[in-house]
PDB file of C-alpha atoms in Angstrom:
ATOM      1  CA  MET A 263       0.188  33.675  11.477  1.00  0.00           C
ATOM      2  CA  SER A 264       2.205  31.023   9.633  1.00  0.00           C
ATOM      3  CA  LYS A 265       0.625  28.377   7.407  1.00  0.00           C
ATOM      4  CA  ILE A 266       1.308  25.663  10.009  1.00  0.00           C
ATOM      5  CA  ASP A 267      -0.240  27.818  12.748  1.00  0.00           C
ATOM      6  CA  GLU A 268      -3.348  28.147  10.594  1.00  0.00           C
ATOM      7  CA  VAL A 269      -3.417  24.392  10.040  1.00  0.00           C
ATOM      8  CA  ILE A 270      -3.086  23.641  13.760  1.00  0.00           C
ATOM      9  CA  THR A 271      -5.878  26.113  14.529  1.00  0.00           C
ATOM     10  CA  SER A 272      -8.134  24.320  12.039  1.00  0.00           C
ATOM     11  CA  VAL A 273      -7.258  20.886  13.451  1.00  0.00           C
ATOM     12  CA  ASP A 274      -7.861  22.196  16.979  1.00  0.00           C
ATOM     13  CA  ALA A 275     -11.341  23.337  15.925  1.00  0.00           C
ATOM     14  CA  VAL A 276     -12.210  19.837  14.714  1.00  0.00           C
ATOM     15  CA  PHE A 277     -10.589  18.199  17.723  1.00  0.00           C
ATOM     16  CA  SER A 278     -12.502  20.366  20.196  1.00  0.00           C
ATOM     17  CA  ARG A 279     -15.740  18.714  19.093  1.00  0.00           C
ATOM     18  CA  LEU A 280     -14.565  15.146  19.738  1.00  0.00           C
ATOM     19  CA  ASN A 281     -14.752  15.160  23.551  1.00  0.00           C
ATOM     20  CA  ALA A 282     -11.211  13.840  23.930  1.00  0.00           C
ATOM     21  CA  PRO A 283      -9.625  13.143  27.321  1.00  0.00           C
ATOM     22  CA  CYS A 284      -7.608  16.079  28.639  1.00  0.00           C
ATOM     23  CA  TRP A 285      -5.344  16.092  31.680  1.00  0.00           C
ATOM     24  CA  PRO A 286      -2.586  18.312  33.113  1.00  0.00           C
ATOM     25  CA  ASP A 287       1.054  17.386  33.533  1.00  0.00           C
ATOM     26  CA  PRO A 288       1.050  15.486  36.852  1.00  0.00           C
ATOM     27  CA  HIS A 289       4.766  16.085  37.297  1.00  0.00           C
ATOM     28  CA  ALA A 290       4.899  19.832  36.825  1.00  0.00           C
ATOM     29  CA  GLY A 291       7.529  20.990  39.270  1.00  0.00           C
ATOM     30  CA  ARG A 292       8.248  17.554  40.746  1.00  0.00           C
ATOM     31  CA  ARG A 293       9.866  14.225  39.988  1.00  0.00           C
ATOM     32  CA  ALA A 294       7.866  11.063  39.491  1.00  0.00           C
ATOM     33  CA  ASP A 295       7.333   8.909  42.566  1.00  0.00           C
ATOM     34  CA  GLU A 296       8.878   5.446  42.613  1.00  0.00           C
ATOM     35  CA  GLU A 297       5.497   3.698  42.619  1.00  0.00           C
ATOM     36  CA  GLU A 298       4.496   5.479  39.385  1.00  0.00           C
ATOM     37  CA  TYR A 299       7.019   3.515  37.324  1.00  0.00           C
ATOM     38  CA  GLY A 300       5.319   0.628  35.538  1.00  0.00           C
ATOM     39  CA  ARG A 301       1.865   1.726  36.695  1.00  0.00           C
ATOM     40  CA  VAL A 302      -0.820   2.754  34.182  1.00  0.00           C
ATOM     41  CA  THR A 303      -3.656   4.348  36.115  1.00  0.00           C
ATOM     42  CA  ASP A 304      -5.964   5.299  33.239  1.00  0.00           C
ATOM     43  CA  PRO A 305      -5.047   3.547  29.963  1.00  0.00           C
ATOM     44  CA  GLY A 306      -8.251   4.747  28.287  1.00  0.00           C
ATOM     45  CA  ARG A 307      -7.057   8.340  28.240  1.00  0.00           C
ATOM     46  CA  PHE A 308      -4.666   7.537  25.401  1.00  0.00           C
ATOM     47  CA  ARG A 309      -7.627   7.452  23.049  1.00  0.00           C
ATOM     48  CA  ALA A 310      -6.868  11.173  22.872  1.00  0.00           C
ATOM     49  CA  LEU A 311      -4.218  10.151  20.315  1.00  0.00           C
ATOM     50  CA  THR A 312      -6.695   8.369  18.060  1.00  0.00           C
ATOM     51  CA  LEU A 313      -9.126  11.275  18.295  1.00  0.00           C
ATOM     52  CA  ARG A 314      -6.358  13.709  17.381  1.00  0.00           C
ATOM     53  CA  LEU A 315      -5.597  11.565  14.346  1.00  0.00           C
ATOM     54  CA  ALA A 316      -9.301  11.638  13.467  1.00  0.00           C
ATOM     55  CA  ALA A 317      -9.174  15.440  13.555  1.00  0.00           C
ATOM     56  CA  TRP A 318      -6.100  15.482  11.309  1.00  0.00           C
ATOM     57  CA  ARG A 319      -7.758  13.057   8.914  1.00  0.00           C
ATOM     58  CA  LYS A 320     -10.961  15.094   8.646  1.00  0.00           C
ATOM     59  CA  TYR A 321      -9.088  18.349   8.096  1.00  0.00           C
ATOM     60  CA  LEU A 322      -6.615  16.991   5.539  1.00  0.00           C
ATOM     61  CA  THR A 323      -9.204  15.132   3.481  1.00  0.00           C
ATOM     62  CA  SER A 324     -11.643  18.051   3.386  1.00  0.00           C
ATOM     63  CA  SER A 325      -9.140  20.894   2.925  1.00  0.00           C
ATOM     64  CA  TRP A 326      -6.160  19.394   1.070  1.00  0.00           C
ATOM     65  CA  GLY A 327      -7.589  16.511  -0.950  1.00  0.00           C
ATOM     66  CA  VAL A 328      -5.733  13.854   1.011  1.00  0.00           C
ATOM     67  CA  GLU A 329      -7.004  10.348   0.284  1.00  0.00           C
ATOM     68  CA  VAL A 330      -7.240   7.729   3.024  1.00  0.00           C
ATOM     69  CA  GLU A 331      -7.266   4.020   2.282  1.00  0.00           C
ATOM     70  CA  GLY A 332      -8.617   1.919   5.135  1.00  0.00           C
ATOM     71  CA  PRO A 333      -8.523   1.397   7.982  1.00  0.00           C
ATOM     72  CA  ARG A 334      -7.913  -2.307   7.577  1.00  0.00           C
ATOM     73  CA  GLN A 335      -8.116  -4.449  10.671  1.00  0.00           C
ATOM     74  CA  SER A 336      -5.753  -7.221  11.642  1.00  0.00           C
ATOM     75  CA  GLY A 337      -6.468  -8.506  15.124  1.00  0.00           C
ATOM     76  CA  ALA A 338      -6.255  -5.559  17.503  1.00  0.00           C
ATOM     77  CA  THR A 339      -4.561  -3.354  14.896  1.00  0.00           C
ATOM     78  CA  LEU A 340      -6.092  -0.858  12.477  1.00  0.00           C
ATOM     79  CA  ALA A 341      -3.938   0.462   9.626  1.00  0.00           C
ATOM     80  CA  SER A 342      -4.686   3.144   7.054  1.00  0.00           C
ATOM     81  CA  LEU A 343      -2.702   4.793   4.288  1.00  0.00           C
ATOM     82  CA  TRP A 344      -2.855   8.564   3.820  1.00  0.00           C
ATOM     83  CA  THR A 345      -1.692   9.960   0.477  1.00  0.00           C
ATOM     84  CA  SER A 346      -1.450  13.500  -0.820  1.00  0.00           C
ATOM     85  CA  PRO A 347      -2.547  14.358  -4.380  1.00  0.00           C
ATOM     86  CA  ARG A 348       0.640  16.367  -4.780  1.00  0.00           C
ATOM     87  CA  PRO A 349       3.465  14.699  -6.743  1.00  0.00           C
ATOM     88  CA  SER A 350       6.664  13.387  -5.150  1.00  0.00           C
ATOM     89  CA  THR A 351       5.209  13.260  -1.641  1.00  0.00           C
ATOM     90  CA  LEU A 352       5.604  10.476   0.898  1.00  0.00           C
ATOM     91  CA  ALA A 353       2.563   8.400   1.811  1.00  0.00           C
ATOM     92  CA  LEU A 354       1.822   8.133   5.513  1.00  0.00           C
ATOM     93  CA  ARG A 355       0.836   4.830   7.096  1.00  0.00           C
ATOM     94  CA  VAL A 356      -1.111   5.272  10.333  1.00  0.00           C
ATOM     95  CA  THR A 357      -1.477   2.267  12.612  1.00  0.00           C
ATOM     96  CA  VAL A 358      -3.486   2.129  15.823  1.00  0.00           C
ATOM     97  CA  SER A 359      -2.944  -0.876  18.080  1.00  0.00           C
ATOM     98  CA  ARG A 360      -4.889  -1.672  21.217  1.00  0.00           C
ATOM     99  CA  THR A 361      -3.864  -3.632  24.266  1.00  0.00           C
ATOM    100  CA  GLY A 362      -6.936  -3.756  26.468  1.00  0.00           C
ATOM    101  CA  GLU A 363      -7.994  -0.117  26.907  1.00  0.00           C
ATOM    102  CA  LEU A 364      -4.581   1.229  25.909  1.00  0.00           C
ATOM    103  CA  SER A 365      -4.161   2.667  22.405  1.00  0.00           C
ATOM    104  CA  TRP A 366      -0.797   2.956  20.671  1.00  0.00           C
ATOM    105  CA  VAL A 367      -0.182   4.977  17.527  1.00  0.00           C
ATOM    106  CA  GLN A 368       2.570   4.175  15.052  1.00  0.00           C
ATOM    107  CA  LEU A 369       3.435   6.369  12.074  1.00  0.00           C
ATOM    108  CA  ALA A 370       5.396   5.035   9.124  1.00  0.00           C
ATOM    109  CA  ILE A 371       6.330   5.900   5.572  1.00  0.00           C
ATOM    110  CA  GLY A 372       3.850   4.044   3.417  1.00  0.00           C
ATOM    111  CA  ALA A 373       6.282   2.648   0.873  1.00  0.00           C
ATOM    112  CA  ASP A 374       8.083   0.022   2.958  1.00  0.00           C
ATOM    113  CA  PRO A 375       6.647   0.812   5.547  1.00  0.00           C
ATOM    114  CA  VAL A 376       9.426   2.328   7.629  1.00  0.00           C
ATOM    115  CA  GLY A 377       8.384   3.498  11.073  1.00  0.00           C
ATOM    116  CA  PHE A 378       9.408   6.938  12.256  1.00  0.00           C
ATOM    117  CA  GLY A 379       7.250   7.530  15.345  1.00  0.00           C
ATOM    118  CA  SER A 380       5.346   5.678  18.056  1.00  0.00           C
ATOM    119  CA  LEU A 381       3.189   7.176  20.819  1.00  0.00           C
ATOM    120  CA  PRO A 382       2.969   6.992  23.706  1.00  0.00           C
ATOM    121  CA  GLU A 383       6.672   6.267  23.999  1.00  0.00           C
ATOM    122  CA  CYS A 384       5.856   4.893  27.437  1.00  0.00           C
ATOM    123  CA  ALA A 385       2.383   4.701  28.971  1.00  0.00           C
ATOM    124  CA  CYS A 386       3.390   4.414  32.618  1.00  0.00           C
ATOM    125  CA  ASP A 387       2.355   7.106  35.092  1.00  0.00           C
ATOM    126  CA  ALA A 388       5.952   8.139  35.703  1.00  0.00           C
ATOM    127  CA  CYS A 389       6.440   9.154  32.065  1.00  0.00           C
ATOM    128  CA  ASP A 390       3.171  11.078  31.822  1.00  0.00           C
ATOM    129  CA  ARG A 391       3.652  14.730  30.793  1.00  0.00           C
ATOM    130  CA  GLY A 392      -0.013  15.542  30.318  1.00  0.00           C
ATOM    131  CA  SER A 393      -2.228  15.446  27.259  1.00  0.00           C
ATOM    132  CA  ALA A 394      -0.973  18.718  25.755  1.00  0.00           C
ATOM    133  CA  ALA A 395       2.604  17.455  25.483  1.00  0.00           C
ATOM    134  CA  LEU A 396       1.479  14.066  24.166  1.00  0.00           C
ATOM    135  CA  LEU A 397      -0.644  15.596  21.405  1.00  0.00           C
ATOM    136  CA  ALA A 398       2.065  18.118  20.554  1.00  0.00           C
ATOM    137  CA  ASP A 399       4.440  15.197  19.950  1.00  0.00           C
ATOM    138  CA  LEU A 400       1.905  13.597  17.604  1.00  0.00           C
ATOM    139  CA  ASP A 401       1.337  16.887  15.771  1.00  0.00           C
ATOM    140  CA  ALA A 402       5.084  17.315  15.266  1.00  0.00           C
ATOM    141  CA  LEU A 403       5.354  13.907  13.589  1.00  0.00           C
ATOM    142  CA  VAL A 404       2.427  14.594  11.263  1.00  0.00           C
ATOM    143  CA  ILE A 405       3.684  18.084  10.461  1.00  0.00           C
ATOM    144  CA  SER A 406       7.113  16.717   9.494  1.00  0.00           C
ATOM    145  CA  VAL A 407       5.370  14.851   6.652  1.00  0.00           C
ATOM    146  CA  LEU A 408       3.134  17.758   5.669  1.00  0.00           C
ATOM    147  CA  THR A 409       6.050  20.182   5.405  1.00  0.00           C
ATOM    148  CA  GLY A 410       8.434  17.774   3.656  1.00  0.00           C
ATOM    149  CA  ASN A 411      10.863  17.896   6.575  1.00  0.00           C
ATOM    150  CA  LEU A 412      10.746  14.173   7.304  1.00  0.00           C
ATOM    151  CA  VAL A 413      13.934  12.342   6.375  1.00  0.00           C
ATOM    152  CA  VAL A 414      14.386   8.608   6.883  1.00  0.00           C
ATOM    153  CA  VAL A 415      17.607   6.885   5.831  1.00  0.00           C
ATOM    154  CA  VAL A 416      17.868   3.099   5.979  1.00  0.00           C
ATOM    155  CA  GLY A 417      21.440   1.893   5.782  1.00  0.00           C
ATOM    156  CA  PRO A 418      22.723  -1.583   4.913  1.00  0.00           C
ATOM    157  CA  HIS A 419      24.631  -3.900   7.211  1.00  0.00           C
ATOM    158  CA  THR A 420      28.318  -3.672   6.497  1.00  0.00           C
ATOM    159  CA  ASP A 421      28.500  -7.482   6.743  1.00  0.00           C
ATOM    160  CA  GLY A 422      25.533  -7.985   4.424  1.00  0.00           C
ATOM    161  CA  GLY A 423      23.232  -9.234   7.195  1.00  0.00           C
ATOM    162  CA  PRO A 424      19.431  -8.919   7.111  1.00  0.00           C
ATOM    163  CA  GLY A 425      17.519  -5.819   8.197  1.00  0.00           C
ATOM    164  CA  PRO A 426      18.800  -2.238   8.364  1.00  0.00           C
ATOM    165  CA  GLY A 427      22.336  -1.638   9.481  1.00  0.00           C
ATOM    166  CA  PHE A 428      21.354   1.801  10.710  1.00  0.00           C
ATOM    167  CA  LEU A 429      18.299   4.019  10.719  1.00  0.00           C
ATOM    168  CA  ILE A 430      18.305   7.815  10.647  1.00  0.00           C
ATOM    169  CA  VAL A 431      15.022   9.564  11.385  1.00  0.00           C
ATOM    170  CA  ALA A 432      14.706  13.357  11.265  1.00  0.00           C
ATOM    171  CA  THR A 433      11.484  15.233  12.000  1.00  0.00           C
ATOM    172  CA  GLY A 434      11.795  18.990  12.053  1.00  0.00           C
ATOM    173  CA  GLU A 435      14.891  19.898  14.034  1.00  0.00           C
ATOM    174  CA  ASP A 436      14.983  16.566  15.880  1.00  0.00           C
ATOM    175  CA  TRP A 437      16.872  13.550  14.587  1.00  0.00           C
ATOM    176  CA  SER A 438      17.914  10.145  15.854  1.00  0.00           C
ATOM    177  CA  LEU A 439      20.338   7.425  14.803  1.00  0.00           C
ATOM    178  CA  GLU A 440      19.848   3.747  15.519  1.00  0.00           C
ATOM    179  CA  GLY A 441      22.559   1.204  14.832  1.00  0.00           C
ATOM    180  CA  GLU A 442      26.076   1.666  13.505  1.00  0.00           C
ATOM    181  CA  GLY A 443      25.668   4.612  11.173  1.00  0.00           C
ATOM    182  CA  PRO A 444      27.651   7.602   9.909  1.00  0.00           C
ATOM    183  CA  ALA A 445      28.792  10.087  12.524  1.00  0.00           C
ATOM    184  CA  GLU A 446      27.791  13.097  10.417  1.00  0.00           C
ATOM    185  CA  THR A 447      24.058  12.507  10.887  1.00  0.00           C
ATOM    186  CA  ALA A 448      23.010  16.158  11.012  1.00  0.00           C
ATOM    187  CA  GLU A 449      25.005  16.917   7.858  1.00  0.00           C
ATOM    188  CA  ILE A 450      23.376  13.981   6.067  1.00  0.00           C
ATOM    189  CA  VAL A 451      19.893  15.223   6.970  1.00  0.00           C
ATOM    190  CA  ASP A 452      20.719  18.749   5.798  1.00  0.00           C
ATOM    191  CA  ALA A 453      22.101  17.406   2.507  1.00  0.00           C
ATOM    192  CA  VAL A 454      18.989  15.322   1.820  1.00  0.00           C
ATOM    193  CA  ARG A 455      16.668  18.238   2.522  1.00  0.00           C
ATOM    194  CA  SER A 456      18.650  20.581   0.273  1.00  0.00           C
ATOM    195  CA  GLY A 457      18.884  18.063  -2.569  1.00  0.00           C
ATOM    196  CA  ASP A 458      22.635  17.535  -2.264  1.00  0.00           C
ATOM    197  CA  ASP A 459      24.437  14.186  -2.302  1.00  0.00           C
ATOM    198  CA  PRO A 460      24.554  12.954   1.329  1.00  0.00           C
ATOM    199  CA  GLN A 461      27.428  10.554   0.467  1.00  0.00           C
ATOM    200  CA  LEU A 462      25.945   7.500   2.116  1.00  0.00           C
ATOM    201  CA  PRO A 463      27.227   3.920   2.072  1.00  0.00           C
ATOM    202  CA  ALA A 464      26.281   1.939  -1.026  1.00  0.00           C
ATOM    203  CA  GLY A 465      22.909   0.274  -0.621  1.00  0.00           C
ATOM    204  CA  SER A 466      21.418   2.996   1.607  1.00  0.00           C
ATOM    205  CA  VAL A 467      17.809   3.991   0.938  1.00  0.00           C
ATOM    206  CA  VAL A 468      16.711   7.592   1.434  1.00  0.00           C
ATOM    207  CA  HIS A 469      13.069   8.499   2.025  1.00  0.00           C
ATOM    208  CA  HIS A 470      12.254  12.170   1.605  1.00  0.00           C
ATOM    209  CA  GLY A 471       9.277  13.765  -0.102  1.00  0.00           C
ATOM    210  CA  LYS A 472       7.937  17.153  -1.019  1.00  0.00           C
ATOM    211  CA  ALA A 473       5.466  19.050   1.155  1.00  0.00           C
ATOM    212  CA  TRP A 474       1.768  18.160   1.198  1.00  0.00           C
ATOM    213  CA  LEU A 475       0.902  21.814   1.849  1.00  0.00           C
ATOM    214  CA  ASP A 476       1.602  25.030  -0.042  1.00  0.00           C
TER     215      ASP A 476
END
């Protein structure tokens, strides 16, 4: 069993005691019906995300010395900062926002903060893939930080305008590019992870840290 498999097993053990909502993929073997688009039948079930985060928090603080600052509340939003005692690691900012009964989770690098994940991506019934897939997506984002695989590159506007000109986010084997960025995105991610010069435009900011785990 790999180290990450052991970690997931430990988190699962904590999570199993939290009485989280659990539901199957309603679209297994079929397409979503037209009336499912835009409809949110049970918004309260997405508290499964916050309970999964609670399981991660309990495991990481008790087993790996992770420190958690917060949560601090601002309106309907709770934000906390998770930091590893290991040097040269990225801090993780965890934000939970609520709209009525619906909970949204946003993960960001603590320094700026720069967001790299938001769940659910869409809460409507048509996009529902079941709780297992939803929680697996959350786990993958957290694990990208724990393993040091997360890469976030914020590029400048070529015309000097405000905000990022492009944003590269890589978690594990998945990556995305927003805005007008370099075409060689995969090569840039590989270079950052290996410690090579990714040859980015002047003014680009690279976020990449070491692993939280052995």
